[in-house]
Structure formats: C-alpha cells, structure tokens
Coordinates of C-alpha atoms and ligand atoms in Angstrom, one line a residue:
Chain P
X1258 CA 0.5 0.0 -0.3
X1259 CA 1.0 3.4 -1.2
X1260 CA 0.9 6.2 1.0
X1261 CA -2.5 7.2 1.2
X1262 CA -2.9 9.0 4.3
X1263 CA -1.0 11.8 2.2
X1264 CA -3.5 11.8 0.1
X1265 CA -6.7 11.5 2.1
X1266 CA -5.3 13.5 5.3
X1267 CA -6.4 10.8 7.2
X1268 CA -7.0 6.3 8.1
X1269 CA -4.3 5.3 10.2
X1270 CA -1.6 2.8 9.5
X1271 CA -4.1 0.3 7.7
X1272 CA -4.7 2.5 4.7
X1273 CA -8.4 4.3 3.9
X1274 CA -9.3 0.9 3.8
X1275 CA -8.3 -2.4 5.2
X1276 CA -8.6 -6.0 4.1
X1277 CA -11.1 -6.8 6.2
X1278 CA -13.1 -3.9 6.1
X1279 CA -12.8 -5.8 2.3
X1280 CA -13.8 -8.5 2.8
X1281 CA -17.3 -7.4 4.6
X1282 CA -18.2 -5.5 2.1
X1283 CA -17.5 -7.9 -0.8
X1284 CA -19.5 -10.4 0.8
X1285 CA -22.6 -8.2 1.2
X1286 CA -21.8 -7.3 -2.9
X1287 CA -22.1 -11.0 -3.3
X1288 CA -25.5 -11.0 -1.0
X1289 CA -26.7 -8.6 -3.0
X1290 CA -26.3 -9.4 -6.2
X1291 CA -27.8 -13.0 -5.0
X1292 CA -30.9 -11.4 -3.7
X1293 CA -32.0 -8.6 -6.2
X1294 CA -32.8 -5.2 -5.5
X1295 CA -32.9 -5.8 -0.9
X1296 CA -30.3 -3.7 1.1
X1297 CA -27.7 -5.7 2.4
X1298 CA -26.6 -4.5 5.8
X1299 CA -22.7 -3.5 6.6
X1300 CA -20.4 -3.0 8.7
X1301 CA -19.8 0.8 7.2
X1302 CA -16.7 2.4 8.0
X1303 CA -16.1 6.1 8.9
X1304 CA -14.2 7.5 5.1
X1305 CA -11.9 10.3 4.5
X1306 CA -14.7 12.1 1.9
X1307 CA -16.8 14.8 2.4
X1308 CA -20.3 13.6 4.7
X1309 CA -23.4 12.9 1.9
X1310 CA -19.9 12.7 -1.0
X1311 CA -19.9 8.8 -1.8
X1312 CA -18.5 7.1 1.6
X1313 CA -20.9 3.6 0.4
X1314 CA -19.8 4.3 -3.2
X1315 CA -16.0 4.7 -2.2
X1316 CA -16.3 1.3 0.0
X1317 CA -17.6 -0.4 -2.8
X1318 CA -15.2 1.0 -5.3
X1319 CA -12.5 0.0 -2.9
X1320 CA -13.6 -4.0 -2.0
X1321 CA -13.8 -4.2 -5.9
X1322 CA -11.2 -2.0 -7.4
X1323 CA -7.3 -3.9 -8.5
X1324 CA -4.6 -2.5 -10.4
X1325 CA -5.9 -3.9 -13.3
X1326 CA -8.6 -1.9 -13.3
X1327 CA -9.6 1.8 -15.3
X1328 CA -11.3 3.7 -13.0
X1329 CA -14.0 6.6 -14.2
X1330 CA -15.5 9.1 -11.4
X1331 CA -18.1 11.5 -12.5
X1332 CA -20.2 13.9 -10.0
X1333 CA -23.2 14.5 -12.3
X1334 CA -21.9 14.0 -15.6
X1335 CA -18.9 15.3 -15.4
X1336 CA -15.1 13.3 -14.6
X1337 CA -13.6 17.0 -14.2
X1338 CA -15.7 17.9 -11.2
X1339 CA -13.6 18.6 -7.8
X1340 CA -15.1 15.6 -6.1
X1341 CA -15.3 13.2 -9.1
X1342 CA -11.1 14.0 -9.3
X1343 CA -10.2 13.7 -6.3
X1344 CA -12.0 10.7 -5.3
X1345 CA -10.5 9.4 -8.3
X1346 CA -7.7 10.4 -7.5
X1347 CA -8.3 9.0 -3.9
X1348 CA -8.8 5.5 -5.2
X1349 CA -5.9 5.1 -7.4
X1350 CA -3.4 6.5 -5.4
X1351 CA -5.2 3.3 -2.9
X1352 CA -4.7 0.5 -5.9
X1353 CA -2.4 2.2 -8.5
X1354 CA -5.2 1.7 -11.1
X1355 CA -5.6 3.5 -14.1
X1356 CA -7.4 6.8 -14.1
X1357 CA -10.2 7.0 -17.3
X1358 CA -12.3 9.0 -18.4
X1359 CA -13.8 7.6 -21.5
X1360 CA -17.0 5.6 -20.8
X1361 CA -15.8 2.8 -23.3
X1362 CA -12.3 1.7 -21.7
X1363 CA -13.8 2.2 -17.8
X1364 CA -14.1 -1.2 -16.3
X1365 CA -15.2 0.6 -13.3
X1366 CA -17.6 3.7 -13.2
X1367 CA -18.4 4.9 -9.9
X1368 CA -21.4 7.6 -10.1
X1369 CA -23.9 9.6 -7.8
X1370 CA -26.0 11.3 -10.7
X1371 CA -25.7 9.9 -13.8
X1372 CA -25.3 6.4 -15.6
X1373 CA -23.5 7.3 -18.6
X1374 CA -25.0 8.0 -21.7
X1375 CA -23.0 5.2 -23.5
X1376 CA -24.9 1.7 -22.9
X1377 CA -22.7 -0.5 -20.9
X1378 CA -21.0 -3.5 -21.3
X1379 CA -20.9 -6.9 -19.3
X1380 CA -17.3 -6.1 -18.8
X1381 CA -18.0 -3.1 -17.2
X1382 CA -19.1 -2.6 -13.7
X1383 CA -21.2 0.6 -12.2
X1384 CA -20.9 1.4 -8.6
X1385 CA -23.7 4.1 -7.4
X1386 CA -23.4 6.4 -4.6
X1387 CA -26.3 6.3 -3.0
X1388 CA -27.3 9.2 0.0
X1389 CA -31.1 7.8 1.0
X1390 CA -31.1 4.3 0.0
X1391 CA -34.6 3.7 1.3
X1392 CA -37.5 4.1 -1.2
X1393 CA -40.1 3.8 1.5
X1394 CA -39.2 6.9 3.8
X1395 CA -41.0 8.2 2.2
X1396 CA -44.0 6.9 3.5
X1397 CA -43.0 5.6 6.6
X1398 CA -39.9 6.6 9.1
X1399 CA -40.1 3.3 11.5
X1400 CA -37.3 1.4 10.0
X1401 CA -38.7 -1.5 11.3
X1402 CA -41.8 -1.5 9.7
X1403 CA -40.1 -0.7 6.6
X1404 CA -37.5 -4.1 7.2
X1405 CA -41.4 -5.2 7.2
X1406 CA -42.8 -3.9 4.4
X1407 CA -39.9 -5.4 2.2
X1408 CA -40.7 -8.5 3.7
X1409 CA -43.7 -9.2 3.2
X1410 CA -43.4 -7.0 -0.4
X1411 CA -46.4 -5.2 1.4
X1412 CA -45.8 -1.8 -1.2
X1413 CA -49.6 -0.8 -0.6
X1414 CA -48.6 2.3 1.0
X1415 CA -46.2 3.4 -1.9
X1416 CA -48.9 3.3 -4.5
X1417 CA -51.0 5.4 -2.2
X1418 CA -48.1 7.9 -2.2
X1419 CA -47.6 8.0 -5.6
X1420 CA -51.5 8.4 -6.2
X1421 CA -51.9 11.1 -4.1
X1422 CA -48.8 13.3 -6.1
X1423 CA -50.7 12.4 -9.4
X1424 CA -53.9 13.9 -7.5
X1425 CA -52.6 16.4 -6.2
X1426 CA -50.0 17.6 -9.0
X1427 CA -51.8 16.2 -12.3
X1428 CA -48.4 14.2 -12.7
X1429 CA -45.6 11.9 -10.5
X1430 CA -43.4 14.6 -9.3
X1431 CA -40.6 12.1 -8.3
X1432 CA -37.5 12.8 -10.6
X1433 CA -34.9 12.1 -9.0
X1434 CA -34.7 8.2 -7.3
X1435 CA -37.9 7.3 -9.4
X1436 CA -39.2 4.2 -7.0
X1437 CA -38.8 1.1 -9.0
X1438 CA -39.1 -3.0 -8.7
X1439 CA -36.3 -4.8 -9.5
X1440 CA -36.8 -8.5 -10.8
X1441 CA -41.0 -7.6 -9.8
X1442 CA -39.8 -8.3 -6.0
X1443 CA -38.0 -5.5 -4.3
X1444 CA -38.9 -1.7 -4.4
X1445 CA -35.4 0.4 -4.4
X1446 CA -34.3 3.6 -5.1
X1447 CA -32.0 3.7 -8.1
X1448 CA -30.7 7.2 -6.1
X1449 CA -30.4 10.3 -7.1
X1450 CA -30.4 9.3 -11.2
X1451 CA -32.9 11.6 -12.7
X1452 CA -35.5 9.1 -14.4
X1453 CA -33.6 9.7 -17.8
X1454 CA -31.3 7.1 -17.1
X1455 CA -33.8 4.3 -15.3
X1456 CA -34.3 2.3 -18.1
X1457 CA -30.7 1.7 -18.8
X1458 CA -31.0 -0.1 -15.5
X1459 CA -33.7 -2.5 -17.2
X1460 CA -32.4 -5.9 -19.0
X1461 CA -28.9 -4.3 -18.6
X1462 CA -25.8 -6.1 -19.9
X1463 CA -23.7 -4.5 -16.8
X1464 CA -24.0 -4.8 -13.3
X1465 CA -25.4 -2.2 -10.9
X1466 CA -24.4 -1.9 -7.0
X1467 CA -25.7 0.3 -5.7
X1468 CA -23.9 1.6 -1.6
X1469 CA -24.8 4.0 0.9
X1470 CA -22.5 4.5 3.7
X1471 CA -24.5 6.5 6.8
X1472 CA -27.8 4.0 6.4
X1473 CA -25.0 0.9 5.7
X1474 CA -26.6 -1.1 2.9
X1475 CA -25.5 -2.6 -0.2
X1476 CA -27.7 -3.4 -3.0
X1477 CA -27.8 -4.7 -7.0
X1478 CA -29.3 -4.9 -10.2
X1479 CA -27.7 -7.4 -11.7
X1480 CA -27.5 -7.9 -16.0
X1481 CA -29.9 -9.2 -17.2
X1482 CA -32.7 -7.9 -14.6
X1483 CA -36.2 -6.2 -15.3
X1484 CA -36.0 -3.2 -13.6
X1485 CA -39.6 -1.5 -13.5
X1486 CA -40.3 2.5 -12.6
X1487 CA -43.9 2.0 -10.2
X1488 CA -46.2 3.8 -13.2
X1489 CA -50.4 3.4 -13.0
X1490 CA -51.4 1.6 -16.1
X1491 CA -52.9 4.5 -17.5
X1492 CA -50.4 7.2 -16.3
X1493 CA -47.0 6.0 -18.9
X1494 CA -43.6 6.5 -17.2
X1495 CA -42.3 9.4 -19.4
X1496 CA -38.6 10.3 -19.1
X1497 CA -37.5 14.2 -18.3
X1498 CA -36.9 15.6 -22.1
X1499 CA -37.7 19.8 -23.3
X1500 CA -39.3 19.4 -26.9
X1501 CA -36.6 21.8 -28.6
X1502 CA -33.8 21.4 -26.6
X1503 CA -29.8 20.6 -27.8
X1504 CA -26.9 21.0 -26.6
X1505 CA -25.2 23.5 -27.3
X1506 CA -21.8 22.3 -28.1
X1507 CA -22.7 18.6 -30.0
X1508 CA -26.3 19.7 -30.8
X1509 CA -27.3 16.4 -29.5
X1510 CA -31.1 16.0 -28.2
X1511 CA -31.8 12.6 -27.2
X1512 CA -28.9 12.8 -24.5
X1513 CA -29.8 14.3 -21.0
X1514 CA -30.1 17.8 -21.2
X1515 CA -29.0 20.4 -18.7
X1516 CA -29.4 24.3 -18.5
X1517 CA -27.0 26.5 -18.6
X1518 CA -27.0 30.4 -17.9
X1519 CA -25.9 31.9 -21.2
X1520 CA -25.0 35.7 -21.7
X1521 CA -27.7 36.5 -23.8
X1522 CA -30.5 35.4 -21.1
X1523 CA -31.8 33.0 -23.5
X1524 CA -32.0 29.3 -22.1
X1525 CA -29.3 27.0 -23.2
X1526 CA -28.5 23.6 -23.1
X1527 CA -25.8 21.3 -22.4
X1528 CA -25.1 18.1 -22.3
X1529 CA -24.8 16.6 -18.7
X1530 CA -22.4 13.7 -19.2
X1531 CA -19.5 15.7 -20.9
X1532 CA -17.4 12.9 -21.9
X1533 CA -20.3 11.7 -24.0
X1534 CA -20.8 14.9 -25.6
X1535 CA -16.5 15.7 -26.1
X1536 CA -16.9 12.4 -28.5
X1537 CA -20.1 13.5 -30.0
X1538 CA -18.6 16.7 -31.0
X1539 CA -15.8 14.9 -32.7
X1540 CA -18.2 13.2 -34.7
X1541 CA -19.7 15.9 -35.8
Chain S
X1081 CA 5.3 -32.5 16.8
X1082 CA 7.1 -30.6 14.9
X1083 CA 6.9 -32.0 11.8
X1084 CA 3.1 -31.6 11.9
X1085 CA 3.2 -27.9 12.6
X1086 CA 5.6 -28.0 9.3
X1087 CA 3.2 -29.9 7.4
X1088 CA 0.1 -27.0 8.9
X1089 CA 1.8 -24.5 7.9
X1090 CA 2.4 -25.5 4.3
X1091 CA -1.6 -26.4 4.2
X1092 CA -1.7 -22.7 5.6
X1093 CA 0.2 -21.2 3.5
X1094 CA -1.2 -23.5 0.8
X1095 CA -5.0 -21.9 1.2
X1096 CA -3.8 -18.2 2.3
X1097 CA -4.8 -16.0 -0.6
X1098 CA -2.6 -12.6 -1.3
X1099 CA -4.3 -8.9 -0.9
X1100 CA -4.6 -8.6 -5.1
X1101 CA -4.9 -12.4 -5.6
X1102 CA -8.6 -11.7 -3.0
X1103 CA -9.5 -9.3 -5.2
X1104 CA -8.9 -10.7 -8.2
X1105 CA -10.6 -13.8 -7.3
X1106 CA -13.3 -12.0 -6.1
X1107 CA -14.0 -10.3 -9.3
X1108 CA -14.3 -13.6 -10.8
X1109 CA -17.3 -14.3 -8.1
X1110 CA -18.8 -11.4 -8.8
X1111 CA -19.1 -11.8 -12.6
X1112 CA -19.9 -15.4 -12.7
X1113 CA -22.5 -14.6 -9.5
X1114 CA -24.4 -11.7 -11.6
X1115 CA -24.4 -14.5 -14.8
X1116 CA -25.5 -17.7 -14.3
X1117 CA -24.1 -19.9 -16.1
X1118 CA -21.2 -18.4 -17.6
X1119 CA -17.9 -19.6 -16.8
X1120 CA -14.7 -17.8 -15.4
X1121 CA -11.7 -19.0 -13.5
X1122 CA -9.9 -18.2 -10.5
X1123 CA -6.1 -17.8 -9.8
X1124 CA -4.8 -21.9 -9.2
X1125 CA -3.1 -22.4 -5.9
X1126 CA -1.5 -24.9 -4.4
X1127 CA -4.7 -25.9 -2.3
X1128 CA -8.5 -27.5 -3.3
X1129 CA -9.4 -24.3 -5.6
X1130 CA -12.7 -24.4 -3.5
X1131 CA -10.8 -24.0 -0.4
X1132 CA -9.1 -20.5 -1.9
X1133 CA -12.1 -19.0 -3.0
X1134 CA -13.5 -19.2 0.6
X1135 CA -10.5 -18.4 1.9
X1136 CA -10.3 -15.3 0.3
X1137 CA -14.3 -14.4 1.9
X1138 CA -13.5 -16.0 5.1
X1139 CA -12.6 -14.1 8.5
X1140 CA -13.3 -14.0 12.3
X1141 CA -17.0 -13.0 11.7
X1142 CA -17.9 -16.0 9.6
X1143 CA -18.5 -19.2 10.8
X1144 CA -17.3 -21.5 8.5
X1145 CA -17.7 -25.4 8.5
X1146 CA -15.3 -27.2 5.7
X1147 CA -17.2 -30.8 4.5
X1148 CA -13.8 -33.0 4.5
X1149 CA -13.6 -36.4 3.5
X1150 CA -11.3 -39.1 4.7
X1151 CA -7.7 -37.9 5.0
X1152 CA -8.7 -34.3 4.2
X1153 CA -9.1 -32.6 7.5
X1154 CA -6.1 -31.0 7.3
X1155 CA -7.6 -28.7 4.9
X1156 CA -10.2 -27.9 7.1
X1157 CA -7.8 -26.6 10.1
X1158 CA -5.3 -24.9 7.8
X1159 CA -8.3 -23.0 6.1
X1160 CA -9.3 -21.3 9.7
X1161 CA -6.1 -20.6 11.1
X1162 CA -5.7 -18.9 7.4
X1163 CA -8.9 -16.7 8.0
X1164 CA -9.9 -16.6 11.6
X1165 CA -12.9 -18.2 11.0
X1166 CA -14.6 -19.8 13.7
X1167 CA -16.0 -23.7 13.1
X1168 CA -19.3 -24.1 12.9
X1169 CA -21.3 -27.4 12.3
X1170 CA -23.0 -27.1 8.7
X1171 CA -26.5 -26.2 10.0
X1172 CA -25.4 -23.2 11.6
X1173 CA -22.2 -21.4 9.9
X1174 CA -22.4 -18.9 7.0
X1175 CA -20.2 -20.2 4.8
X1176 CA -20.1 -23.6 4.2
X1177 CA -17.4 -25.4 2.0
X1178 CA -18.4 -28.7 0.2
X1179 CA -14.5 -30.3 -0.8
X1180 CA -16.5 -33.7 -1.0
X1181 CA -19.6 -33.8 -2.2
X1182 CA -22.5 -33.4 -0.2
X1183 CA -25.4 -35.7 0.8
X1184 CA -29.0 -34.2 0.0
X1185 CA -30.0 -33.7 3.4
X1186 CA -27.0 -31.9 4.2
X1187 CA -28.0 -29.3 1.7
X1188 CA -31.4 -29.5 3.2
X1189 CA -30.4 -28.5 6.7
X1190 CA -28.3 -25.5 5.6
X1191 CA -29.7 -22.1 6.8
X1192 CA -31.2 -20.1 4.6
X1193 CA -32.5 -16.9 6.5
X1194 CA -35.6 -15.5 5.8
X1195 CA -37.8 -12.7 4.1
X1196 CA -36.5 -10.1 7.3
X1197 CA -33.2 -11.3 7.4
X1198 CA -32.4 -12.7 3.8
X1199 CA -28.9 -12.0 4.1
X1200 CA -28.5 -14.9 7.0
X1201 CA -28.6 -17.2 4.0
X1202 CA -25.7 -19.5 4.0
X1203 CA -23.2 -19.1 1.2
X1204 CA -21.7 -22.8 0.0
X1205 CA -19.1 -23.5 -1.9
X1206 CA -18.4 -27.0 -3.6
X1207 CA -15.7 -28.3 -4.9
X1208 CA -16.6 -30.3 -8.6
X1209 CA -14.2 -32.7 -10.8
X1210 CA -15.3 -30.0 -13.8
X1211 CA -17.6 -27.5 -15.1
X1212 CA -18.5 -26.8 -19.0
X1213 CA -20.8 -24.5 -20.4
X1214 CA -24.1 -26.4 -22.6
X1215 CA -25.8 -25.6 -25.4
X1216 CA -28.1 -27.6 -25.5
X1217 CA -29.5 -30.3 -23.8
X1218 CA -27.2 -33.3 -24.8
X1219 CA -27.4 -37.3 -23.5
X1220 CA -25.4 -38.9 -20.5
X1221 CA -21.6 -39.1 -22.0
X1222 CA -21.5 -43.2 -21.0
X1223 CA -17.6 -42.6 -20.9
X1224 CA -17.7 -39.8 -17.7
X1225 CA -16.9 -41.4 -14.5
X1226 CA -18.7 -40.2 -11.7
X1227 CA -22.0 -38.1 -11.2
X1228 CA -22.8 -35.7 -14.1
X1229 CA -25.6 -33.5 -14.4
X1230 CA -26.9 -30.6 -16.9
X1231 CA -28.5 -27.9 -14.9
X1232 CA -30.9 -25.1 -17.0
X1233 CA -31.1 -22.1 -15.2
X1234 CA -33.2 -19.3 -15.6
X1235 CA -33.5 -16.2 -13.8
X1236 CA -32.0 -12.8 -12.9
X1237 CA -28.5 -12.4 -14.8
X1238 CA -30.2 -14.8 -17.8
X1239 CA -31.3 -14.2 -21.5
X1240 CA -33.4 -16.5 -21.5
X1241 CA -31.5 -20.1 -20.2
X1242 CA -28.0 -21.4 -20.0
X1243 CA -26.6 -24.5 -19.4
X1244 CA -23.7 -25.5 -17.5
X1245 CA -22.7 -29.5 -17.3
X1246 CA -21.2 -30.4 -13.8
X1247 CA -19.4 -33.2 -13.0
X1248 CA -18.9 -34.7 -9.4
X1249 CA -21.9 -34.2 -7.7
X1250 CA -25.2 -36.0 -8.4
X1251 CA -28.8 -34.7 -9.2
X1252 CA -30.0 -35.6 -5.3
X1253 CA -28.2 -32.0 -4.2
X1254 CA -29.4 -29.5 -7.1
X1255 CA -33.0 -31.3 -6.4
X1256 CA -32.7 -30.2 -2.8
X1257 CA -31.0 -27.1 -3.7
X1258 CA -33.7 -26.0 -6.0
X1259 CA -36.1 -27.2 -3.0
X1260 CA -34.1 -24.9 -0.5
X1261 CA -34.4 -21.9 -2.9
X1262 CA -38.3 -22.5 -3.6
X1263 CA -38.7 -19.6 -0.7
X1264 CA -37.4 -16.3 -2.1
X1265 CA -35.9 -14.7 -0.4
X1266 CA -34.6 -17.1 1.8
X1267 CA -32.2 -19.4 0.1
X1268 CA -28.9 -20.4 -0.3
X1269 CA -26.3 -18.7 -3.0
X1270 CA -23.3 -21.7 -4.0
X1271 CA -20.4 -21.2 -6.4
X1272 CA -19.3 -24.5 -8.1
X1273 CA -15.7 -24.9 -8.3
X1274 CA -13.8 -26.9 -10.1
X1275 CA -10.2 -28.7 -9.8
X1276 CA -8.8 -26.2 -12.2
X1277 CA -10.6 -23.0 -10.6
X1278 CA -13.0 -22.6 -12.9
X1279 CA -15.8 -21.8 -11.5
X1280 CA -19.6 -21.2 -11.6
X1281 CA -22.6 -19.1 -9.7
X1282 CA -26.0 -20.5 -9.0
X1283 CA -27.4 -17.4 -6.8
X1284 CA -30.0 -18.2 -4.8
X1285 CA -32.4 -16.3 -7.4
X1286 CA -32.1 -19.0 -10.1
X1287 CA -34.5 -21.2 -11.1
X1288 CA -32.4 -24.7 -11.5
X1289 CA -34.0 -27.5 -13.7
X1290 CA -32.0 -30.5 -13.7
X1291 CA -32.1 -31.9 -17.4
X1292 CA -30.1 -35.2 -17.1
X1293 CA -28.0 -37.2 -14.9
X1294 CA -28.4 -39.9 -12.2
X1295 CA -30.8 -40.6 -10.0
Ligands
ZN32 ZN1 -23.4 17.8 -25.7

C-alpha cells in the first residue's frame, strides 16, 4: 500500500480501507447480487470523504478495484468536477489502477447522479453512491416497519403516495430516485439518477451496485434483470425531455440535457455527460 | 510434533491468498454470480480451488464449516487458521465449503435466512470435478465416470436460459438446492468450483432445472 494517508489526510496505519473491511463489503455485495434489490446491511466504515459525498460508493469501489482496472468517477455527468477528481485520485493512489474518463474504456465507474449515455457492457461495473437508500422513507419513517414491508412485499402505501402526488399535481413529480421494482420483488430507490437513466438499468448488460455509507446498505441490480418504475397503467412513465432543446456544444437532442446560464439571457442546454458530449463533437 | 506443525503451516500458506489475488478472485466470483451459467476461473493455487475461494471471503466474523473426505481434515484446519473463521456445524455456519460431495440432506439442513433477513442464507462453496458450458441438453456421455448433470438455469442475470454441465455432484444435491431456494428471498447462494479453478455461480434467485443425470 502506498502513502494513502498523504492523499486522504486520515485513515490510520492500515490505510483508508483495510482487508477485513473489503471482505465484509465483498460478502455483502455477493449477497446483494443474489437477492436483487434487497438492501444488505454491512458495517460501514468512516471514510476520508465529505459527508454525503459517496462514502458508501467509495467503500464498494475500494472493495472491487484492482491494479488492472480503469476507473472512471463522475459527479453529475462530469469527470472533471472537483469531487470526482479527488475521489478518483484517492482510489488510484490506494490501488495503483488507471484513471479513465472515456466511458468505453472504463472497467469500473463510480457515479452519483448519472448513468453514462454510452451503453455499458458486461465487462463494466457501475457503482452508484446512494445518499438515501430506503424508498419507503417517503411513506414510512419506522425502520422496522420498512423492513416488514419489504419482507412481505407490502408496497401498497407507496402506491397510495404516488397516487396522492398524481392527484395533487397532475403528474408524478418524483424525478430523481424514482421508485422501481427489481425483478418484480423488491422496491428500490435508484438513487438520485434522473428518470431519464432508469431504463438503462432494465435488462442491462452490466452489473450495478448501490452503496449507502450512512445507512450501511448495499444493493444490486444484476445484468439481465427487470427494473420497472412504479407506474399506473393509465399514466405512462415519461423521462425528462424538453422539446426543441439541443446541446449547444454537440447538438445532441436525445441525451440528458441540463440548463446553463447564457450571456444573452436565453435558455441554453448542454449534455450532462461531458465524456459523451466531447466525443459527440468529434463525430460532427 | 514438529513435523506436524511445519506441514500445517504449509497447508495454511497454500490456502492463504494474497490481497491482490483475493481481489482478483472476488471479481471473478462477482462476475459469475451476476451471470449464472457463465464460467470463469479463479487463480489455481496450491490447495483445493474451492478452499482458496473460501479463504478469500472468510474472516473472524464468518462461522464456517468445511466438509472433508477421509484424509482431508488438514484442509479444514488450514482454512480456520488462515482466516480466523471460527468452526461451526454446517447447519449454523454462514459459509460452508464442501470439499467432498455433500449429501442432499446436508443441503436441506443449511440455514436459508428468512424474508426479514435474507443475508443469513448460507454461502455454499462446493468443489466439483469439472464444469463446462452446454449449448443444449445432450444425452449423458456414457464414458464419464461418476455423476454428471446438466443444469438449465434462468432468472436474474440470465438472458433466456443458460446450461452448464457439472461433473462430481449428483442430481439429488441440485434437487435439494432447488427446493431450498424455492422460498425466495430465503435461500442458499452457491459457487461451484472445479479442481482447475473454473467457477460457476448459482445465486438463490436462479431457477435450476435438471435436464439429465443419475438418480
Ligand atoms: Zn453535448
């Protein structure tokens, strides 16, 4: 192990994440894969990252990563953000793997808000950082009752909550972390990814692991697994899309676009996925 | 006495993976458990491959049972020494390593957890003689020695159906496993590990159908 403490500024003599911690996360991750969508408890460790910035995702990444990996880390859709760059360097310093920004070449991708636009393959693993893993928290605060509801597949109150939202607002307003059923059995929150990215989890080629550090939970969506947003039959699931919007850099209209301030006061849009946008510009 | 100690230490070394190897093997396990019916390989070590897989996952928090045949008991001791995993009877162990073929009744007796605590389901690492991919159900190769079954697998991680041929475990074991996993999310998560390090994952979410084999 190299001088991780220099990079992290903390961590103790065994570095930021010792072998025993890795083993525990590995066992939890295997159980999570075997019970798709179930939130497997694990003994989360204190990590040298800011609260809310991915200690759960970081622990999963550190349990997975090896010297042969090419690691991509994105914050929103950006590789270049300060948080993403710091986290990437932290892991690279820990294990000696390669830094990567090109989605196509990455073997391991850690993200919080987005799933890359470029479809992921079977040889790539996505780690999502989860601030709030429990989808039932919106309708039930008692943790034991949440566990009972998951155990008995009793999601009636979640449906009631969605219905009330619909009646009140005319649409289901939930955007990030839209509740989904995994393999027809477990309700999950797919973390703050937009609705736009939810279909990328359904029958995917890649494995997705979700890590929640504060709540000490790991859950998984294996490849080739059904992921279905909770929707009423007569109200179709719709992803975010603004008619007429196009990326001002690459012209994309089908990517996930975010609004940016522009000098003349008009609304401008850019791709949230900067790697995709860069390559899309080269194609044009 | 001295001889015994030295030999014991050699066995312990043989089953102790380095941190790098434990990491690489874990990625293989994650890959095959996510994709039931696909085969991959862990690093061949100096001990039984199934035991090295277990040694990469076990520690003091994992009560473990090692089922050994006659003359194999030293491998069980080596695993406990190498990992500090406490010895436990199979029916209460969190991880069970079957170096010899388990009886169907032993599979049936394993802890499965329950809907409130699926994570208490046993992790079973079973040694087999050989594993191979199978494109479709074929009649049994009469030249094979010992039991051989073809498993048709479906469920999460499998587009449609995948088939594998397993040598060294008879169909009663897989019948027992399928029955134990009928009450999802309770169940047993299995890795089949061939002597050459080839490994397959059978998570409890997988539907197992046996297409041939001896009763
Ligand atoms: Zn763009």
